[in-house]
Short mmCIF file of C-alpha atoms in Angstrom, two decimals:
data_model
loop_
_atom_site.label_atom_id
_atom_site.label_comp_id
_atom_site.label_asym_id
_atom_site.label_seq_id
_atom_site.Cartn_x
_atom_site.Cartn_y
_atom_site.Cartn_z
CA MET A 17 -0.01 0.02 0.00
CA ARG A 18 1.29 3.39 -0.96
CA HIS A 19 2.02 5.71 2.03
CA GLN A 20 -0.40 8.70 2.15
CA PRO A 21 1.28 11.90 3.53
CA ASP A 22 -0.15 13.52 6.50
CA ARG A 23 -1.98 16.81 6.20
CA ARG A 24 -0.67 19.26 8.75
CA ILE A 25 -1.85 22.73 9.63
CA TRP A 26 0.87 25.35 10.00
CA ARG A 27 -0.49 28.17 12.08
CA THR A 28 0.87 31.70 12.04
CA THR A 29 -0.76 34.64 13.78
CA GLY A 30 -2.13 36.03 10.62
CA PHE A 31 -3.65 33.08 8.78
CA LEU A 32 -3.77 29.31 8.46
CA TYR A 33 -1.28 27.84 5.93
CA ALA A 34 -2.06 24.12 5.14
CA LEU A 35 0.94 22.14 3.84
CA VAL A 36 1.21 18.52 2.60
CA PHE A 37 4.35 16.73 3.86
CA SER A 38 5.00 13.36 5.50
CA SER A 39 6.85 13.81 8.67
CA ILE A 40 7.31 17.48 9.68
CA ALA A 41 5.01 19.29 12.08
CA LEU A 42 5.70 22.93 12.57
CA CYS A 43 4.07 24.73 15.47
CA LEU A 44 4.33 28.51 15.98
CA PRO A 45 2.78 29.94 19.18
CA SER A 46 0.12 32.61 18.81
CA LEU A 47 1.24 35.99 20.01
CA TYR A 48 -2.27 36.82 21.07
CA SER A 49 -2.80 33.62 23.06
CA MET A 50 0.48 34.25 24.91
CA ALA A 51 -0.59 37.80 25.63
CA GLY A 52 -3.81 36.52 27.09
CA GLN A 53 -1.86 34.77 29.83
CA ASP A 54 -0.43 38.07 31.17
CA ALA A 55 -1.72 39.65 34.29
CA PRO A 56 -4.81 41.91 33.93
CA LYS A 57 -3.88 45.35 32.73
CA PRO A 58 -4.89 48.43 34.75
CA LEU A 59 -7.89 50.33 33.41
CA GLU A 60 -8.54 54.00 33.14
CA THR A 61 -11.94 55.81 32.94
CA VAL A 62 -12.86 57.69 29.80
CA ARG A 63 -15.85 59.86 29.04
CA GLY A 64 -17.42 60.85 25.72
CA SER A 65 -20.52 62.54 24.32
CA GLY A 66 -22.32 62.28 21.03
CA CYS A 67 -25.43 63.76 19.37
CA TYR A 68 -27.22 62.22 16.44
CA LYS A 69 -29.73 64.30 14.32
CA PHE A 70 -32.07 61.98 12.43
CA GLY A 71 -34.39 62.55 9.54
CA ASP A 72 -37.96 61.48 8.96
CA GLU A 73 -36.85 58.23 7.33
CA GLU A 74 -34.71 57.17 10.27
CA THR A 75 -35.97 55.60 13.53
CA PRO A 76 -35.16 56.78 17.09
CA ALA A 77 -33.49 53.36 17.68
CA LYS A 78 -31.09 53.96 14.84
CA ALA A 79 -30.40 57.45 16.07
CA ARG A 80 -29.73 56.10 19.55
CA ARG A 81 -27.14 53.65 18.17
CA GLY A 82 -25.61 56.49 16.18
CA ALA A 83 -25.32 58.69 19.33
CA MET A 84 -23.77 55.81 21.28
CA SER A 85 -21.15 55.14 18.65
CA LEU A 86 -20.27 58.83 18.39
CA ALA A 87 -19.95 59.04 22.30
CA GLN A 88 -17.73 55.95 22.30
CA GLU A 89 -15.51 57.32 19.54
CA GLN A 90 -15.23 60.60 21.22
CA ALA A 91 -14.14 58.91 24.36
CA ILE A 92 -11.30 57.20 22.44
CA ARG A 93 -10.33 60.46 20.70
CA SER A 94 -9.87 62.24 24.03
CA HIS A 95 -7.91 59.44 25.71
CA HIS A 96 -4.30 60.55 26.30
CA VAL A 97 -2.77 57.60 24.57
CA PHE A 98 -4.59 58.41 21.41
CA VAL A 99 -3.79 62.10 21.63
CA GLU A 100 -0.16 61.47 22.05
CA SER A 101 -0.14 59.27 18.89
CA SER A 102 -2.65 61.30 16.83
CA GLN A 103 -0.01 62.95 14.49
CA ARG A 104 1.51 59.63 13.50
CA VAL A 105 -1.88 58.01 13.07
CA LYS A 106 -3.02 60.84 10.79
CA ASN A 107 0.19 60.66 8.79
CA PHE A 108 -0.61 56.96 7.99
CA GLN A 109 -4.32 57.65 7.46
CA LEU A 110 -5.32 55.23 10.19
CA GLU A 111 -7.34 57.58 12.39
CA GLU A 112 -10.85 56.37 11.70
CA ASP A 113 -9.79 52.66 11.58
CA LEU A 114 -8.08 52.84 15.01
CA ILE A 115 -11.01 54.78 16.58
CA GLN A 116 -13.53 52.32 15.36
CA THR A 117 -11.36 49.26 16.39
CA ALA A 118 -10.96 50.66 19.92
CA SER A 119 -14.58 51.61 20.20
CA ALA A 120 -15.77 48.19 19.09
CA ALA A 121 -13.26 45.98 20.93
CA MET A 122 -11.51 47.85 23.71
CA LEU A 123 -14.01 49.81 25.74
CA GLN A 124 -15.23 47.95 28.81
CA GLU A 125 -17.98 48.58 31.47
CA ILE A 126 -19.77 51.14 29.19
CA GLN A 127 -22.27 53.14 31.24
CA ILE A 128 -24.74 55.77 29.95
CA GLU A 129 -24.24 58.78 32.20
CA LYS A 130 -26.82 61.03 30.51
CA GLU A 131 -29.31 60.74 27.64
CA GLU A 132 -31.51 63.50 26.18
CA ARG A 133 -33.78 63.77 23.14
CA LYS A 134 -34.81 67.12 21.69
CA ALA A 135 -37.08 66.98 18.73
CA GLN A 136 -35.14 64.86 16.20
CA GLU A 137 -31.87 64.76 18.03
CA ILE A 138 -30.56 62.20 20.55
CA CYS A 139 -27.60 63.08 22.78
CA ILE A 140 -25.72 60.54 24.95
CA THR A 141 -22.84 60.84 27.38
CA ILE A 142 -21.03 57.73 28.39
CA THR A 143 -18.29 56.58 30.75
CA ALA A 144 -16.21 53.50 30.15
CA LYS A 145 -12.95 51.74 31.06
CA ILE A 146 -9.98 51.13 28.84
CA SER A 147 -6.51 49.75 29.30
CA PRO A 148 -3.83 52.29 28.23
CA VAL A 149 -1.40 49.55 27.79
CA SER A 150 -3.61 47.64 25.36
CA MET A 151 -4.33 50.88 23.56
CA GLU A 152 -0.63 51.63 23.12
CA ASP A 153 0.04 48.05 21.93
CA MET A 154 -2.78 48.14 19.42
CA ILE A 155 -1.63 51.60 17.99
CA ARG A 156 1.98 50.50 17.82
CA GLN A 157 1.05 47.23 16.05
CA ARG A 158 -1.20 48.94 13.50
CA LEU A 159 1.34 51.68 12.71
CA ASN A 160 4.14 49.12 12.33
CA ALA A 161 1.97 46.91 9.99
CA LYS A 162 1.10 49.95 7.82
CA GLU A 163 4.72 51.08 7.66
CA ILE A 164 5.79 47.60 6.66
CA ALA A 165 3.12 47.30 3.97
CA GLN A 166 4.18 50.57 2.46
CA SER A 167 7.85 49.70 2.55
CA ALA A 168 7.05 46.26 0.92
CA LYS A 169 5.15 48.03 -1.99
CA THR A 170 8.01 50.29 -2.76
CA ALA A 171 10.96 47.90 -2.40
CA LEU A 172 12.63 46.58 -5.47
CA VAL A 173 10.78 48.49 -8.09
CA PRO A 174 12.76 48.27 -11.38
CA ASN A 175 13.12 51.59 -13.31
CA GLN A 176 12.09 49.77 -16.49
CA PRO A 177 10.16 46.58 -15.93
CA THR A 178 11.05 43.94 -18.59
CA PHE A 179 7.42 42.76 -18.84
CA GLY A 180 4.05 43.04 -17.07
CA LEU A 181 3.18 41.39 -13.77
CA LYS A 182 -0.11 41.43 -11.80
CA VAL A 183 -0.94 40.26 -8.32
CA TRP A 184 -4.49 40.60 -6.85
CA THR A 185 -6.86 38.90 -4.40
CA ASN A 186 -10.38 37.46 -4.35
CA LYS A 187 -11.68 40.69 -2.84
CA PRO A 188 -11.18 43.63 -5.18
CA GLU A 189 -11.71 46.21 -2.41
CA GLY A 190 -8.90 44.50 -0.36
CA ARG A 191 -10.91 44.48 2.98
CA PHE A 192 -11.02 41.11 4.69
CA HIS A 193 -12.88 40.13 7.94
CA GLU A 194 -12.05 37.59 10.55
CA ASN A 195 -12.36 33.90 9.33
CA GLU A 196 -12.73 34.93 5.61
CA LYS A 197 -10.76 33.12 3.06
CA LEU A 198 -7.91 34.91 1.23
CA ILE A 199 -6.92 33.79 -2.30
CA ILE A 200 -3.97 35.31 -4.02
CA TYR A 201 -3.73 35.43 -7.89
CA VAL A 202 -0.61 36.07 -9.94
CA GLN A 203 -0.22 36.54 -13.66
CA SER A 204 2.93 37.38 -15.65
CA ASP A 205 3.12 38.41 -19.31
CA ARG A 206 6.07 36.07 -19.93
CA ASP A 207 7.56 32.85 -18.60
CA ALA A 208 9.49 33.62 -15.38
CA TYR A 209 10.55 32.47 -11.92
CA LEU A 210 8.21 33.75 -9.22
CA LYS A 211 8.91 34.95 -5.70
CA LEU A 212 5.77 35.62 -3.73
CA ASP A 213 5.82 37.14 -0.15
CA TYR A 214 2.96 37.79 2.23
CA PHE A 215 3.66 40.60 4.78
CA GLN A 216 1.38 40.08 7.68
CA ALA A 217 0.06 42.45 10.30
CA ASP A 218 2.16 40.85 13.10
CA GLY A 219 5.43 41.94 11.49
CA THR A 220 6.11 38.50 9.89
CA VAL A 221 6.63 37.87 6.23
CA VAL A 222 5.65 34.51 4.87
CA HIS A 223 7.65 33.34 1.85
CA LEU A 224 4.94 31.39 -0.19
CA VAL A 225 7.38 30.56 -3.03
CA PRO A 226 10.19 29.63 -3.16
CA ASN A 227 10.69 28.20 0.39
CA VAL A 228 12.18 25.15 2.06
CA TYR A 229 9.05 23.17 1.32
CA ARG A 230 8.26 24.39 -2.20
CA GLY A 231 11.28 25.01 -4.42
CA GLN A 232 11.58 27.44 -7.32
CA ALA A 233 8.30 28.35 -8.91
CA PHE A 234 8.45 28.68 -12.65
CA ILE A 235 5.22 30.22 -14.19
CA LYS A 236 4.03 30.40 -17.73
CA GLY A 237 3.32 33.73 -19.33
CA GLY A 238 -0.30 34.66 -19.73
CA LYS A 239 -1.51 31.93 -17.24
CA LYS A 240 -3.31 32.87 -14.00
CA TYR A 241 -1.93 31.18 -10.90
CA ALA A 242 -3.89 30.88 -7.58
CA PHE A 243 -2.57 30.52 -4.09
CA GLY A 244 -5.21 29.49 -1.57
CA ASP A 245 -8.05 28.30 -3.73
CA GLU A 246 -9.63 24.85 -3.58
CA THR A 247 -6.90 23.36 -5.74
CA SER A 248 -3.99 24.75 -3.63
CA PRO A 249 -2.20 22.89 -0.81
CA GLU A 250 -2.14 26.15 1.13
CA GLN A 251 -5.29 27.68 2.62
CA PHE A 252 -5.42 31.17 4.09
CA VAL A 253 -7.97 32.19 6.70
CA ILE A 254 -7.84 35.63 8.32
CA ASN A 255 -7.03 35.53 11.98
CA PRO A 256 -5.62 38.10 14.48
CA PRO A 257 -3.69 40.35 14.76
CA TYR A 258 -5.41 42.64 12.23
CA GLY A 259 -4.24 45.70 10.31
CA THR A 260 -2.67 46.55 7.01
CA GLU A 261 -0.96 43.74 5.12
CA ALA A 262 0.76 43.49 1.70
CA ILE A 263 1.44 40.77 -0.87
CA LYS A 264 4.43 41.27 -3.10
CA ALA A 265 5.28 39.35 -6.34
CA ILE A 266 8.70 39.47 -7.96
CA VAL A 267 9.58 37.69 -11.17
CA ALA A 268 12.98 37.10 -12.77
CA VAL A 269 14.34 35.33 -15.81
CA ARG A 270 16.68 33.21 -13.64
CA PRO A 271 15.97 31.12 -10.47
CA PHE A 272 16.22 33.01 -7.13
CA ASP A 273 19.07 32.29 -4.80
CA ILE A 274 17.56 30.58 -1.80
CA GLY A 275 20.81 29.09 -0.37
CA THR A 276 21.67 25.46 0.05
CA GLU A 277 19.03 24.88 2.70
CA GLY A 278 16.24 26.71 1.05
CA GLU A 279 14.31 29.85 2.05
CA PRO A 280 12.81 29.63 5.55
CA PRO A 281 8.94 29.66 5.49
CA THR A 282 8.83 32.82 7.59
CA SER A 283 11.09 35.67 8.69
CA ASP A 284 10.98 39.15 10.30
CA SER A 285 9.52 41.65 7.86
CA ARG A 286 11.78 44.52 8.70
CA THR A 287 14.95 42.38 8.57
CA TYR A 288 13.83 40.93 5.22
CA LEU A 289 13.07 44.32 3.75
CA GLN A 290 16.47 45.68 4.76
CA SER A 291 18.58 42.75 3.78
CA GLY A 292 16.79 39.77 2.10
CA LEU A 293 14.99 41.71 -0.63
CA ARG A 294 17.94 44.00 -1.30
CA GLY A 295 20.08 40.94 -1.96
CA ILE A 296 18.07 40.09 -5.12
CA LYS A 297 20.15 41.19 -8.06
CA VAL A 298 18.08 40.58 -11.17
CA VAL A 299 14.39 41.60 -11.18
CA ALA A 300 12.32 41.66 -14.29
CA ALA A 301 9.17 43.07 -12.75
CA THR A 302 7.39 43.47 -9.38
CA SER A 303 3.74 43.96 -8.38
CA SER A 304 2.17 44.47 -4.98
CA VAL A 305 -1.29 44.63 -3.51
CA GLU A 306 -2.29 46.07 -0.05
CA ILE A 307 -5.09 44.55 2.03
CA SER A 308 -6.68 45.38 5.30
CA THR A 309 -7.89 42.81 7.87
CA GLU A 310 -10.27 43.39 10.83
CA SER A 311 -12.13 41.34 13.40
CA GLN A 312 -15.71 40.37 13.08
CA ALA A 313 -16.54 42.57 16.16
CA VAL A 314 -15.15 45.65 14.30
CA ALA A 315 -16.91 44.67 11.07
CA THR A 316 -20.27 44.31 12.98
CA TYR A 317 -19.64 47.64 14.79
CA LYS A 318 -19.11 49.38 11.47
CA LYS A 319 -22.21 47.86 9.98
CA GLU A 320 -24.56 48.55 12.79
CA THR A 321 -23.46 52.06 13.71
CA ALA A 322 -24.49 54.81 11.36
CA LYS A 323 -23.06 58.26 11.01
CA PRO A 324 -25.50 61.15 11.39
CA THR A 325 -27.26 62.46 8.25
CA ALA A 326 -28.95 65.77 7.78
CA PRO A 327 -32.72 65.68 8.33
CA GLN A 328 -34.64 65.49 5.07
CA GLN A 329 -36.39 68.61 3.98
CA HIS A 330 -40.04 68.34 2.94
CA PRO A 331 -41.89 71.03 0.91
#
């Protein structure tokens, strides 16, 4: 009877990567699960207010949800940790994303201190608890992820690409939610050797090809290749930590130098950007795509909380 290889699941903090091989099981600890074992973080009290004016087509219940979300977001904006980081956050265009993430997932013990309704306006003032340490960690991680994604997109761009190369995903808008499936597509105009890297929000880069388990990847010009679809050995499912991520494809007319032992499956993104990528001598073309990932809690918060709209005018 022919031996059937075991199917192992290789877990990183950003996604699930399924590999088929016979005797190697690789286990990487989750940064978030390790963090959950730490001692409880001290909490600080925050306060915020929000008013929502609603039109004739909107219900008071919707207006109340809108006022609550505005109050929560104002509480985050006024917290000293966010204020101290506000300039860098604005520079990277992350302000709204960070505020909504913190409002949805980081505020604890939310209490309504005051609620008023005047005609078609509802105003709410809340108090809540938040961990400044967790807030700092989240902001630092999101800024780091955004900076790495931007660096990955600009690294190794040839002045005159030899031929065309495209990389894209199964979601054209590039926004993925928790537990959603990610599929990566690559297409080159000409036959070439492919190097494909996935820069995750936790600061890790995953070398999809080539690596120690999958050698050089030679692709045919004009043919679309998929990583993560139903025919692929690898499967990508969005998991924490969340933030900005990037996928970078590089093609060359000669095989890439991956050393005698092969490219490791993962490495530190910053180290790789500073040394590994710069060591590639011959590049025919590059292409990158940026994606953003978020938890289901944040996605639900954004869906259920509406921003105020001006009351409709009737003749």
